[in-house]
mmCIF file with all atom_site columns, C-alpha atoms in Angstrom:
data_model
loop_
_atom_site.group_PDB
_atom_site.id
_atom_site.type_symbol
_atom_site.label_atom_id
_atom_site.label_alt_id
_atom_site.label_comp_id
_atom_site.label_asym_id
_atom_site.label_entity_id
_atom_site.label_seq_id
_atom_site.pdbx_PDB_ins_code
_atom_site.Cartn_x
_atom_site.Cartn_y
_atom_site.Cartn_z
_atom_site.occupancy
_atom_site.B_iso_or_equiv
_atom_site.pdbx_formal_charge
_atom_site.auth_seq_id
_atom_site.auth_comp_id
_atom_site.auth_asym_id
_atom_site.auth_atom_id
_atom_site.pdbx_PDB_model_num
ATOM 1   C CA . UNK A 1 1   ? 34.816 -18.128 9.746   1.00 55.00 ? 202 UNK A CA 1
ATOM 2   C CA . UNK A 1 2   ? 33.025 -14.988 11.538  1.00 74.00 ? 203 UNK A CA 1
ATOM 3   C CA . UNK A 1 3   ? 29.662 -14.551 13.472  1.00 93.00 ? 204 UNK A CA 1
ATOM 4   C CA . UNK A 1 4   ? 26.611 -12.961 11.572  1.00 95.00 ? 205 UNK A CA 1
ATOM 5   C CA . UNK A 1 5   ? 27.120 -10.224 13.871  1.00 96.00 ? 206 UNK A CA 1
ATOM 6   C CA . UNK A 1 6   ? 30.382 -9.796  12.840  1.00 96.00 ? 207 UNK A CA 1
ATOM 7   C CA . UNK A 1 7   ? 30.043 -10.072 9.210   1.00 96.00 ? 208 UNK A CA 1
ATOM 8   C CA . UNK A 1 8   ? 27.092 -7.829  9.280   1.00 97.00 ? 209 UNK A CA 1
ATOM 9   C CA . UNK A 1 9   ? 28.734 -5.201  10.786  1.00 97.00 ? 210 UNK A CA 1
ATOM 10  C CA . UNK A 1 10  ? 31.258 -5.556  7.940   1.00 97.00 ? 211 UNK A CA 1
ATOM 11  C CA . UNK A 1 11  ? 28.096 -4.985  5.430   1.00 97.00 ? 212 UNK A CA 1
ATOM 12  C CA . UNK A 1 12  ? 27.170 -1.580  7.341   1.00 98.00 ? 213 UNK A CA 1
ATOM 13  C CA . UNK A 1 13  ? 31.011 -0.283  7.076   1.00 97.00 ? 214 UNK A CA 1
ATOM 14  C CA . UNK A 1 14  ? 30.973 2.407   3.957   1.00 95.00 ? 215 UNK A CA 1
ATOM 15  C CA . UNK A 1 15  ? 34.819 2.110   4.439   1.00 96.00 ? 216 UNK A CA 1
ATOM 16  C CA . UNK A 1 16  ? 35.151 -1.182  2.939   1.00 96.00 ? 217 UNK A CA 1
ATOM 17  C CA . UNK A 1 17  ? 35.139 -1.455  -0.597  1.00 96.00 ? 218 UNK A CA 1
ATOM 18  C CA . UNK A 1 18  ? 31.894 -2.338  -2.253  1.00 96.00 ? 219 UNK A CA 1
ATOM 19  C CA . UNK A 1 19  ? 33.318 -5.920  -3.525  1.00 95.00 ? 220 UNK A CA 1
ATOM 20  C CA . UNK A 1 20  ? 34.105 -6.976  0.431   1.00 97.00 ? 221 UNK A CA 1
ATOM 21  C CA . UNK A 1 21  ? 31.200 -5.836  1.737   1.00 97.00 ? 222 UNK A CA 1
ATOM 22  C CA . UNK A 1 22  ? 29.050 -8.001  -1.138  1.00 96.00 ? 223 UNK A CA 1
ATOM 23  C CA . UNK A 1 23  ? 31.393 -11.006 0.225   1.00 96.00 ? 224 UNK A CA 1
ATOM 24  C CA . UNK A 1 24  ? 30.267 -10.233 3.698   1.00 97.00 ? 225 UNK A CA 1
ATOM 25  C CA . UNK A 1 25  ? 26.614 -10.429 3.000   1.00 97.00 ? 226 UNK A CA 1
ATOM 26  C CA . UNK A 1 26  ? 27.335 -13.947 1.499   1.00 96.00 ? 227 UNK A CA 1
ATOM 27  C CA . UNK A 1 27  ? 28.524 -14.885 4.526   1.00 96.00 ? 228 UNK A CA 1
ATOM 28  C CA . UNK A 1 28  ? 25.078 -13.603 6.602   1.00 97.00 ? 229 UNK A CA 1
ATOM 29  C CA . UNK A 1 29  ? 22.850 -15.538 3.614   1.00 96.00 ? 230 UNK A CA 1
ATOM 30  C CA . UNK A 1 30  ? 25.220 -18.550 4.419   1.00 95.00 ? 231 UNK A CA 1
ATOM 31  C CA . UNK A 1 31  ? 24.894 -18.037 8.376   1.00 94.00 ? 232 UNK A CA 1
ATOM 32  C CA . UNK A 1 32  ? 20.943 -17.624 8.074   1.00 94.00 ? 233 UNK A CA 1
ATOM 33  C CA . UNK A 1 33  ? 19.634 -18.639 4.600   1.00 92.00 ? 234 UNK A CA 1
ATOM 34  C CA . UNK A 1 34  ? 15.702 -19.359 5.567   1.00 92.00 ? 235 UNK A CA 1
ATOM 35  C CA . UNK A 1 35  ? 15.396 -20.790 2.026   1.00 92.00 ? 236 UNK A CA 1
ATOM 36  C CA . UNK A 1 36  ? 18.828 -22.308 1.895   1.00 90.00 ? 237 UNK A CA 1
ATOM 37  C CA . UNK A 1 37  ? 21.735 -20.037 0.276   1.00 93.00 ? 238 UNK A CA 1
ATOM 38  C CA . UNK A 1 38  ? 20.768 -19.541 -2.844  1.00 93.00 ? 239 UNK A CA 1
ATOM 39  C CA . UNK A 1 39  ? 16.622 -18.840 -2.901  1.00 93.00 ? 240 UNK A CA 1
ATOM 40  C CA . UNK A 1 40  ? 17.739 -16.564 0.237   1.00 95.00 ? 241 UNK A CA 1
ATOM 41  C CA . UNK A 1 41  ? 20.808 -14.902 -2.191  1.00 95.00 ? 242 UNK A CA 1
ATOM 42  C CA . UNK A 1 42  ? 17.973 -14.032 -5.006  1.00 94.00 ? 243 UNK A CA 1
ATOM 43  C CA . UNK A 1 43  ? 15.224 -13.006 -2.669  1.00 95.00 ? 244 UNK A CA 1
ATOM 44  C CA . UNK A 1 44  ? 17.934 -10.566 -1.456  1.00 96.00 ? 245 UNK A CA 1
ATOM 45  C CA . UNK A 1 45  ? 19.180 -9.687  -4.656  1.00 95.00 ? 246 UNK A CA 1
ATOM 46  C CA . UNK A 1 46  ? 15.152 -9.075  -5.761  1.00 93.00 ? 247 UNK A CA 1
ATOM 47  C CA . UNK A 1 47  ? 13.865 -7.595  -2.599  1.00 94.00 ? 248 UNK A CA 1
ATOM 48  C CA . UNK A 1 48  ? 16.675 -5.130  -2.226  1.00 94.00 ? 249 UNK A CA 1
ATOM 49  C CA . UNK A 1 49  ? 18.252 -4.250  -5.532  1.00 92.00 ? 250 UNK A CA 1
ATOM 50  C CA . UNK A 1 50  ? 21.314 -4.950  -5.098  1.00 93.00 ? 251 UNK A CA 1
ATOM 51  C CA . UNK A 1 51  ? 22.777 -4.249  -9.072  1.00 92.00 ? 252 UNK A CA 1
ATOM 52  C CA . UNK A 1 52  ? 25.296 -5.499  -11.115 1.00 90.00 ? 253 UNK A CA 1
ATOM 53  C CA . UNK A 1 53  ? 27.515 -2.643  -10.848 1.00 92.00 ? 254 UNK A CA 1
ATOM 54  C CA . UNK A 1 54  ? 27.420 -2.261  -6.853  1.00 92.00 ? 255 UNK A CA 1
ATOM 55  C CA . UNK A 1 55  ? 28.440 1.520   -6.791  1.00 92.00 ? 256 UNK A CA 1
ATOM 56  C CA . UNK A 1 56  ? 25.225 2.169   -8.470  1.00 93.00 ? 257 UNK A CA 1
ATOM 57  C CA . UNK A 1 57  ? 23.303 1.685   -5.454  1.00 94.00 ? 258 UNK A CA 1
ATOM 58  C CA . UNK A 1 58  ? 25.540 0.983   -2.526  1.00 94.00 ? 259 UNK A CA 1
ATOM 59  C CA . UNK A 1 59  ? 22.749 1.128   0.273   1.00 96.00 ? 260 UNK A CA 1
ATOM 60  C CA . UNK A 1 60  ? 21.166 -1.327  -1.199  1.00 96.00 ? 261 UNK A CA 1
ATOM 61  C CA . UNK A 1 61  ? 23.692 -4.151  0.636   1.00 97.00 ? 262 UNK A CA 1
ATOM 62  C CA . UNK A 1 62  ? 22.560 -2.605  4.247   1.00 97.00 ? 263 UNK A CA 1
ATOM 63  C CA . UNK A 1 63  ? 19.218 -2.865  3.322   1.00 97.00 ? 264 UNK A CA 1
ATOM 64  C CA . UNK A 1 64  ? 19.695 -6.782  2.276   1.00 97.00 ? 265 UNK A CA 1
ATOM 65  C CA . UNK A 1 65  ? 21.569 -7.335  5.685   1.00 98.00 ? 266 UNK A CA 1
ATOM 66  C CA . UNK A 1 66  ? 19.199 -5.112  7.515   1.00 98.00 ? 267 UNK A CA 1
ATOM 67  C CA . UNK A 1 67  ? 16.126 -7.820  6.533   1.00 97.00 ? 268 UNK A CA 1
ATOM 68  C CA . UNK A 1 68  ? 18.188 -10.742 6.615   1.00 97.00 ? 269 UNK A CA 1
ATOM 69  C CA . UNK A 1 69  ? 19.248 -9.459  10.673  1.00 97.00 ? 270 UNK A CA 1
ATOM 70  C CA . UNK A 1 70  ? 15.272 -8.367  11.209  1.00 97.00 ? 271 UNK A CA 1
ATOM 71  C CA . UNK A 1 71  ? 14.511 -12.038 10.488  1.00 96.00 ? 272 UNK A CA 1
ATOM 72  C CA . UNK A 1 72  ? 17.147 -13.796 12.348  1.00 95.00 ? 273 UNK A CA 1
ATOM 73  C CA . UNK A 1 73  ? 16.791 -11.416 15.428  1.00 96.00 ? 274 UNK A CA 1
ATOM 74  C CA . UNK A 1 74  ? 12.811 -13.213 15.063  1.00 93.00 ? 275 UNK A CA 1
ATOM 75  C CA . UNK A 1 75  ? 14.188 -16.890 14.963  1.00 91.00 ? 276 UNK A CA 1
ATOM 76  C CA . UNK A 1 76  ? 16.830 -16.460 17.592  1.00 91.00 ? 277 UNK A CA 1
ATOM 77  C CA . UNK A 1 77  ? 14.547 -16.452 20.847  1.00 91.00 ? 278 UNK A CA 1
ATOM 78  C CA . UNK A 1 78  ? 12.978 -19.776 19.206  1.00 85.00 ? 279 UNK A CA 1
ATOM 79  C CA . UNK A 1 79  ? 16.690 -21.295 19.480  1.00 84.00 ? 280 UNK A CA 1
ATOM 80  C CA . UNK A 1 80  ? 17.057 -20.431 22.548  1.00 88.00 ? 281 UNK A CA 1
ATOM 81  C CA . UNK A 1 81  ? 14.051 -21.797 24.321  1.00 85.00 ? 282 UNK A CA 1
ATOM 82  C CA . UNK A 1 82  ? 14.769 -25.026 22.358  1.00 81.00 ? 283 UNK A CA 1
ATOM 83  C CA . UNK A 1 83  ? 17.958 -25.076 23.674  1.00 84.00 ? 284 UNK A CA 1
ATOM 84  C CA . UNK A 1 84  ? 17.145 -24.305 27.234  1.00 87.00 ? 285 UNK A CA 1
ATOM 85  C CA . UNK A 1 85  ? 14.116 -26.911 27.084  1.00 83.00 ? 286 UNK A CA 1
ATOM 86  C CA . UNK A 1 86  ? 16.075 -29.382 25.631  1.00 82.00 ? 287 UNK A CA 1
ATOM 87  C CA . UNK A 1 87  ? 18.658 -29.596 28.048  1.00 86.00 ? 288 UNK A CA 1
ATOM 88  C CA . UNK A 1 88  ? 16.317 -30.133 30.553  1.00 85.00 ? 289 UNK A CA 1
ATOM 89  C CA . UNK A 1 89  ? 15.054 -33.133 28.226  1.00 82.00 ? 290 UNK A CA 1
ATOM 90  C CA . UNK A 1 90  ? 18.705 -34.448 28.266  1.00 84.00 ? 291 UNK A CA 1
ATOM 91  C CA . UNK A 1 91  ? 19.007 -34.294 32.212  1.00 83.00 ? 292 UNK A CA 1
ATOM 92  C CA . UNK A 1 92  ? 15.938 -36.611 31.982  1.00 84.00 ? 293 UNK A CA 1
ATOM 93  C CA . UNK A 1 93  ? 17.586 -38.573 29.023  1.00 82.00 ? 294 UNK A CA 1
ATOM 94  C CA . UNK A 1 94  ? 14.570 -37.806 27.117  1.00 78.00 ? 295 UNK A CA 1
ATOM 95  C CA . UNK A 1 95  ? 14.920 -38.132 22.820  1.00 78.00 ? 296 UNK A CA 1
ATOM 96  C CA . UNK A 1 96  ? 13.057 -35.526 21.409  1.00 71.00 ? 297 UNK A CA 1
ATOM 97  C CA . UNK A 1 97  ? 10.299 -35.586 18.924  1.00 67.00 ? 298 UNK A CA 1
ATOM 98  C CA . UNK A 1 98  ? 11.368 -34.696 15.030  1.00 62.00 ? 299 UNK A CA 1
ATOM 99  C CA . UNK A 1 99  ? 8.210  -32.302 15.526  1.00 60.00 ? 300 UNK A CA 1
ATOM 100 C CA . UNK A 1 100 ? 9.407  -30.644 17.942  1.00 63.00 ? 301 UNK A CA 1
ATOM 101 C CA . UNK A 1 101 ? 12.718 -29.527 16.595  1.00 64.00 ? 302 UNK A CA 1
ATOM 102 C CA . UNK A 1 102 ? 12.137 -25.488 15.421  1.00 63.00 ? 303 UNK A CA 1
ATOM 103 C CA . UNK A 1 103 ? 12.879 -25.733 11.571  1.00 67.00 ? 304 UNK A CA 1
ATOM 104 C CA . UNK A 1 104 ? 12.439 -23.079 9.671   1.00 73.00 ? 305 UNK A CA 1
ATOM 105 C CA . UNK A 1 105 ? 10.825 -25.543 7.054   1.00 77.00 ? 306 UNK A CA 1
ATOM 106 C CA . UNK A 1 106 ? 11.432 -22.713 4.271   1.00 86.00 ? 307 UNK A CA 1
ATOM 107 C CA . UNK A 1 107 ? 14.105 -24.824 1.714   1.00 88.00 ? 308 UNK A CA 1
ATOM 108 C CA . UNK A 1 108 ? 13.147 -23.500 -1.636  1.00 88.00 ? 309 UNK A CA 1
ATOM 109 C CA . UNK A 1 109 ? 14.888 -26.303 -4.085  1.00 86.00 ? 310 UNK A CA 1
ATOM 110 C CA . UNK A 1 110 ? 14.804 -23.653 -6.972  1.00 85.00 ? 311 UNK A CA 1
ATOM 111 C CA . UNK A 1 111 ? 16.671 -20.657 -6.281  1.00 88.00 ? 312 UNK A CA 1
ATOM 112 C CA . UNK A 1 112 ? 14.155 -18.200 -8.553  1.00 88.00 ? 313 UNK A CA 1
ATOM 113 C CA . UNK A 1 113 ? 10.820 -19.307 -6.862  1.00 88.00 ? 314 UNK A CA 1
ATOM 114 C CA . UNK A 1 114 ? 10.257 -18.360 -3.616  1.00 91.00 ? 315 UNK A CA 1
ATOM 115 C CA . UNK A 1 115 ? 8.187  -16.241 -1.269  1.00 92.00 ? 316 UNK A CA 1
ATOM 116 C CA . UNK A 1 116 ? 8.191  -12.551 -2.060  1.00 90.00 ? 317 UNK A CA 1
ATOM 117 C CA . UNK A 1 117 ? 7.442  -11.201 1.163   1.00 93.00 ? 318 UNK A CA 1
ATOM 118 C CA . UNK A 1 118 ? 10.208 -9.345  3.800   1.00 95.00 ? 319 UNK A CA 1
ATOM 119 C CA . UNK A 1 119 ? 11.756 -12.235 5.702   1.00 95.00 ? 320 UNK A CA 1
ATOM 120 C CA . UNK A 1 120 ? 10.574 -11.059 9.115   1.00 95.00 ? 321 UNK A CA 1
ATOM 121 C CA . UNK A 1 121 ? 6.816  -11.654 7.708   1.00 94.00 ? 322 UNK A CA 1
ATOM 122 C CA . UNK A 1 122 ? 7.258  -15.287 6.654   1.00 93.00 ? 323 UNK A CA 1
ATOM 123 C CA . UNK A 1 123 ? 9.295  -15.632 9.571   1.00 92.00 ? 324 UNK A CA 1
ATOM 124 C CA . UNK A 1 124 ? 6.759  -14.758 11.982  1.00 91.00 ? 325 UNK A CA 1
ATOM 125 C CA . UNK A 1 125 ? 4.084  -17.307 10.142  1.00 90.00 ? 326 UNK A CA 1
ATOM 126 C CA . UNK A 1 126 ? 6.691  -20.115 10.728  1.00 86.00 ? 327 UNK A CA 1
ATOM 127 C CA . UNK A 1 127 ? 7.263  -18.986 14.404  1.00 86.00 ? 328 UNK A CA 1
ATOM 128 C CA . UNK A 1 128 ? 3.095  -18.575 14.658  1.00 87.00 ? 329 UNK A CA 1
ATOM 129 C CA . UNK A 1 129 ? 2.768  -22.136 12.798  1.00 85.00 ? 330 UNK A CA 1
ATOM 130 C CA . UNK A 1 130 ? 5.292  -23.606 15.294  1.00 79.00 ? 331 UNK A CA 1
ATOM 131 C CA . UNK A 1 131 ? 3.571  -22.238 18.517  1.00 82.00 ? 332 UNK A CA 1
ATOM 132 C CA . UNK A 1 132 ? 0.089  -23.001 17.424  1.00 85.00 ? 333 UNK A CA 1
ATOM 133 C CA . UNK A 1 133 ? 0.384  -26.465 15.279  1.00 79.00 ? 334 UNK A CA 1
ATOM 134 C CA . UNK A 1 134 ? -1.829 -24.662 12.524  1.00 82.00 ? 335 UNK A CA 1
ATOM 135 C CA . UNK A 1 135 ? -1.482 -26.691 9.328   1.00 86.00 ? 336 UNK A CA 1
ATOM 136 C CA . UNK A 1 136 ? -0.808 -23.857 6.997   1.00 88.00 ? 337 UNK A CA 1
ATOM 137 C CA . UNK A 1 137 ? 2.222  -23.149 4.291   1.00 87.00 ? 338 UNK A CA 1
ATOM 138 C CA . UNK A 1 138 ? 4.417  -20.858 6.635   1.00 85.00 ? 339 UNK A CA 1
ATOM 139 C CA . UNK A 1 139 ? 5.725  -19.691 2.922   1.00 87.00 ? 340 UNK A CA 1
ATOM 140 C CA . UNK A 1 140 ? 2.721  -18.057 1.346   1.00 89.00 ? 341 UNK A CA 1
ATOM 141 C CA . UNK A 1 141 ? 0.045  -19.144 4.480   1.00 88.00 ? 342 UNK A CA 1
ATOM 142 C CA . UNK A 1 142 ? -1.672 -21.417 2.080   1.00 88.00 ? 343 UNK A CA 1
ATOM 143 C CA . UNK A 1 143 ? -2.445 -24.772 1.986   1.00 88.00 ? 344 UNK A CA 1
ATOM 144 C CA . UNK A 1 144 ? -0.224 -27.081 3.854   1.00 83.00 ? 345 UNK A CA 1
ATOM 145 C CA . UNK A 1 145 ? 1.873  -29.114 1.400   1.00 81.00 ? 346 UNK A CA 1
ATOM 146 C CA . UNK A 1 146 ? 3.598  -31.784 3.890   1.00 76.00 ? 347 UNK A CA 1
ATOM 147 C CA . UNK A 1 147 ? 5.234  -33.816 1.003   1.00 77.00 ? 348 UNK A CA 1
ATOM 148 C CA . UNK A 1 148 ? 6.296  -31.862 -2.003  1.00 79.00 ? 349 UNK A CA 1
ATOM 149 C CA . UNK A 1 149 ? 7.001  -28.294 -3.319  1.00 86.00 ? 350 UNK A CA 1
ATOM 150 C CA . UNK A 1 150 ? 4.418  -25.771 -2.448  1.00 87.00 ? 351 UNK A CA 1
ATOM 151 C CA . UNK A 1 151 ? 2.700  -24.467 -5.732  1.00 87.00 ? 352 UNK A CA 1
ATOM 152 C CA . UNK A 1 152 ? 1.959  -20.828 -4.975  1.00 88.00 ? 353 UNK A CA 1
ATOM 153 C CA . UNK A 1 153 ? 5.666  -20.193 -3.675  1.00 89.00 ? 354 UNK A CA 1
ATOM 154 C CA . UNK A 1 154 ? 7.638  -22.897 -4.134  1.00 88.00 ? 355 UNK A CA 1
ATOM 155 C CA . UNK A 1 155 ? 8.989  -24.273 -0.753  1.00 88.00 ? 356 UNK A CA 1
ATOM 156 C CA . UNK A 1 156 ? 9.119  -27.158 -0.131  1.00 85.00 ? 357 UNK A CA 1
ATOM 157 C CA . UNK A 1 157 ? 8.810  -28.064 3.995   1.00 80.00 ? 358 UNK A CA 1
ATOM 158 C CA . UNK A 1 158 ? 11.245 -31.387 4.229   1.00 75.00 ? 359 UNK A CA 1
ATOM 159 C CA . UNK A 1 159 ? 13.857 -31.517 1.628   1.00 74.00 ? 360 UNK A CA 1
ATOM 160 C CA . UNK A 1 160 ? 14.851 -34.779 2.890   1.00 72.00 ? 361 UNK A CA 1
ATOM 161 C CA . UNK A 1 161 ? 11.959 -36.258 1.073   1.00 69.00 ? 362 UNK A CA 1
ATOM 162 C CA . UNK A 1 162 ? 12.343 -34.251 -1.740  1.00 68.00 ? 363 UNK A CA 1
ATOM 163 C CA . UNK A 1 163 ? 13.650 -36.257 -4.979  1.00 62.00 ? 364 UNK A CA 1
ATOM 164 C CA . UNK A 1 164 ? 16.274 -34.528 -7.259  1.00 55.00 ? 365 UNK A CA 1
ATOM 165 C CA . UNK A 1 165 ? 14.384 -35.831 -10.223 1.00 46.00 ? 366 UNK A CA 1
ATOM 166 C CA . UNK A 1 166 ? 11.427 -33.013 -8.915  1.00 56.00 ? 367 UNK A CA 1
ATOM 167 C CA . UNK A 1 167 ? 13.125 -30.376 -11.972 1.00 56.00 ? 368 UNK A CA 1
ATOM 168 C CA . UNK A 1 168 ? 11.903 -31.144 -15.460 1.00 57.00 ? 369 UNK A CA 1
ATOM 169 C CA . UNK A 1 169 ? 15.178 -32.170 -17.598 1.00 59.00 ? 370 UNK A CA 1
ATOM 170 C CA . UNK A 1 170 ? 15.197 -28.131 -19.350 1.00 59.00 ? 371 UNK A CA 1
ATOM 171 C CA . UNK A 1 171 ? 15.641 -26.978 -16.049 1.00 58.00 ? 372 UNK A CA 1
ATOM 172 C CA . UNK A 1 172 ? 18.274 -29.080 -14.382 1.00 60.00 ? 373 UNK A CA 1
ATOM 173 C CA . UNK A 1 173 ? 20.224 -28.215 -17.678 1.00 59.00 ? 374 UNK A CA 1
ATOM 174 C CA . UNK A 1 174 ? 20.480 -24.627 -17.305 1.00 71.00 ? 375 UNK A CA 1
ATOM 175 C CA . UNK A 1 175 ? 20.099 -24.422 -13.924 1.00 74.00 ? 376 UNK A CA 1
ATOM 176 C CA . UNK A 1 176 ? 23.837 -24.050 -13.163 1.00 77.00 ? 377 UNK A CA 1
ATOM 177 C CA . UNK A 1 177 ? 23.898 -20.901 -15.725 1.00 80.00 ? 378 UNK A CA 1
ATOM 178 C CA . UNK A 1 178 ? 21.128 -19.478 -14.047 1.00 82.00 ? 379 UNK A CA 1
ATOM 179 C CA . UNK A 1 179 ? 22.918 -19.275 -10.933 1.00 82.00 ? 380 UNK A CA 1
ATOM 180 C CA . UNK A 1 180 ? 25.832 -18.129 -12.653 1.00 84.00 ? 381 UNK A CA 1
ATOM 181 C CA . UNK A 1 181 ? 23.621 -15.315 -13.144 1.00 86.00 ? 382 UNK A CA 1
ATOM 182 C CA . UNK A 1 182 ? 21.721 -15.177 -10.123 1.00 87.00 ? 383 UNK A CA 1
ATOM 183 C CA . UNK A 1 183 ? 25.249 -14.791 -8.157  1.00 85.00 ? 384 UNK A CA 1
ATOM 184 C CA . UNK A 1 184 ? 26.005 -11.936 -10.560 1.00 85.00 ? 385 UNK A CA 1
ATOM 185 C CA . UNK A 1 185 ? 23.393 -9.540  -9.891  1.00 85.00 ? 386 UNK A CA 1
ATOM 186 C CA . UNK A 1 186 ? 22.703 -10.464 -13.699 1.00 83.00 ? 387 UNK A CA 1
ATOM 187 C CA . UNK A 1 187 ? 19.097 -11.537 -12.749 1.00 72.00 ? 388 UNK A CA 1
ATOM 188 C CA . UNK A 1 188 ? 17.388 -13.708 -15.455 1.00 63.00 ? 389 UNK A CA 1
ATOM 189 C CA . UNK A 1 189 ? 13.281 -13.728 -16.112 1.00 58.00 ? 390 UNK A CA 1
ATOM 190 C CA . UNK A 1 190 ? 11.696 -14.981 -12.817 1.00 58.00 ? 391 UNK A CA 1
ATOM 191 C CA . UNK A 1 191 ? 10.420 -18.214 -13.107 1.00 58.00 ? 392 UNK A CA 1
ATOM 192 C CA . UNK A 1 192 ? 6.830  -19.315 -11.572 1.00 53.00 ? 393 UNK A CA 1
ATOM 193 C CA . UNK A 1 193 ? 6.266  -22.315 -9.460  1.00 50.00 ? 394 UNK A CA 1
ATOM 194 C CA . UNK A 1 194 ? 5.574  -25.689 -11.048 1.00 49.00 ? 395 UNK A CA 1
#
């Protein structure tokens, strides 16, 4: 197991071969994966270009890590003053609120449909939602969708209320093959939000 950091700085070294530093920004998107692993693998795959044949456009790996790293450096100073208030709260054997743990809320269920924008911007709505208690999709800063998959970008704020059964039965088949692809750089059509 290695630190973001570390594995990051393994993205940025041209002396690696191409292969190891593709495995290194799977471990970032698995350190810090805003829309869980795989929505965060194909927005970086999308956003950045990263091809098939990696020696087609090498750069294009830094630039996935460097967004990936722009958001996280956002999110960090959030941990941290959670952490710091929070042991404070267990001095005073105080149980915190659900509410007031800093999710990201940003779980995308489907891998293919989420928010388009550089992480740093959706980020910084989540961070802005958090701080101000605005009741606002911190995907796409529409509607608020409490329960349920956003419409216009497809996350969904508490997967632990989400049901499985949410895919219609087409998708669920092929959904595995569609990773396949996803993980491949062999991007299929995008798919729109339900």
């Amino acid at each position: 197991m290695t630190s973001f950091p570390a594995a990051a700085r393994r993205v940025r070294d041209e002396q690696e071969p191409l292969r190891r530093r593709l495995w290194a920004l799977r471990e970032c998107a698995l350190r810090f994966g805003p829309y869980g692993f795989r929505a965060t693998w194909h927005h970086l795959i999308v956003r950045n270009g990263i091809p098939e044949h990696l020696g087609a456009d090498p750069h294009s790996l830094v630039r996935a890590v460097d967004e990936l790293g722009e958001a996280r450096d956002l999110w960090l100073p959030q941990l941290i003053v959670y952490e710091r208030r929070r042991r404070v709260e267990k001095a005073m054997r105080r149980v915190p609120d659900p509410a007031d743990l800093p999710r990201l809320g940003l779980y995308c269920p489907d891998p293919e449909v989420h928010p388009g924008e550089r992480l740093s911007v959706v980020i910084g709505r989540v961070i802005e939602r958090w701080r101000t208690g605005a009741e606002f999709c911190a995907g796409c800063a529409g509607p608020h969708v409490p329960v349920g998959i956003c419409p216009t970008c497809g996350v969904c704020e508490d997967p632990r209320r989400l049901k499985r059964a949410y895919l219609p039965a087409g998708h669920r088949q092929d959904a595995e093959e569609r990773w396949k692809a996803i993980w491949q750089r062999r991007l299929p059509p995008p798919r729109r939000p339900r």
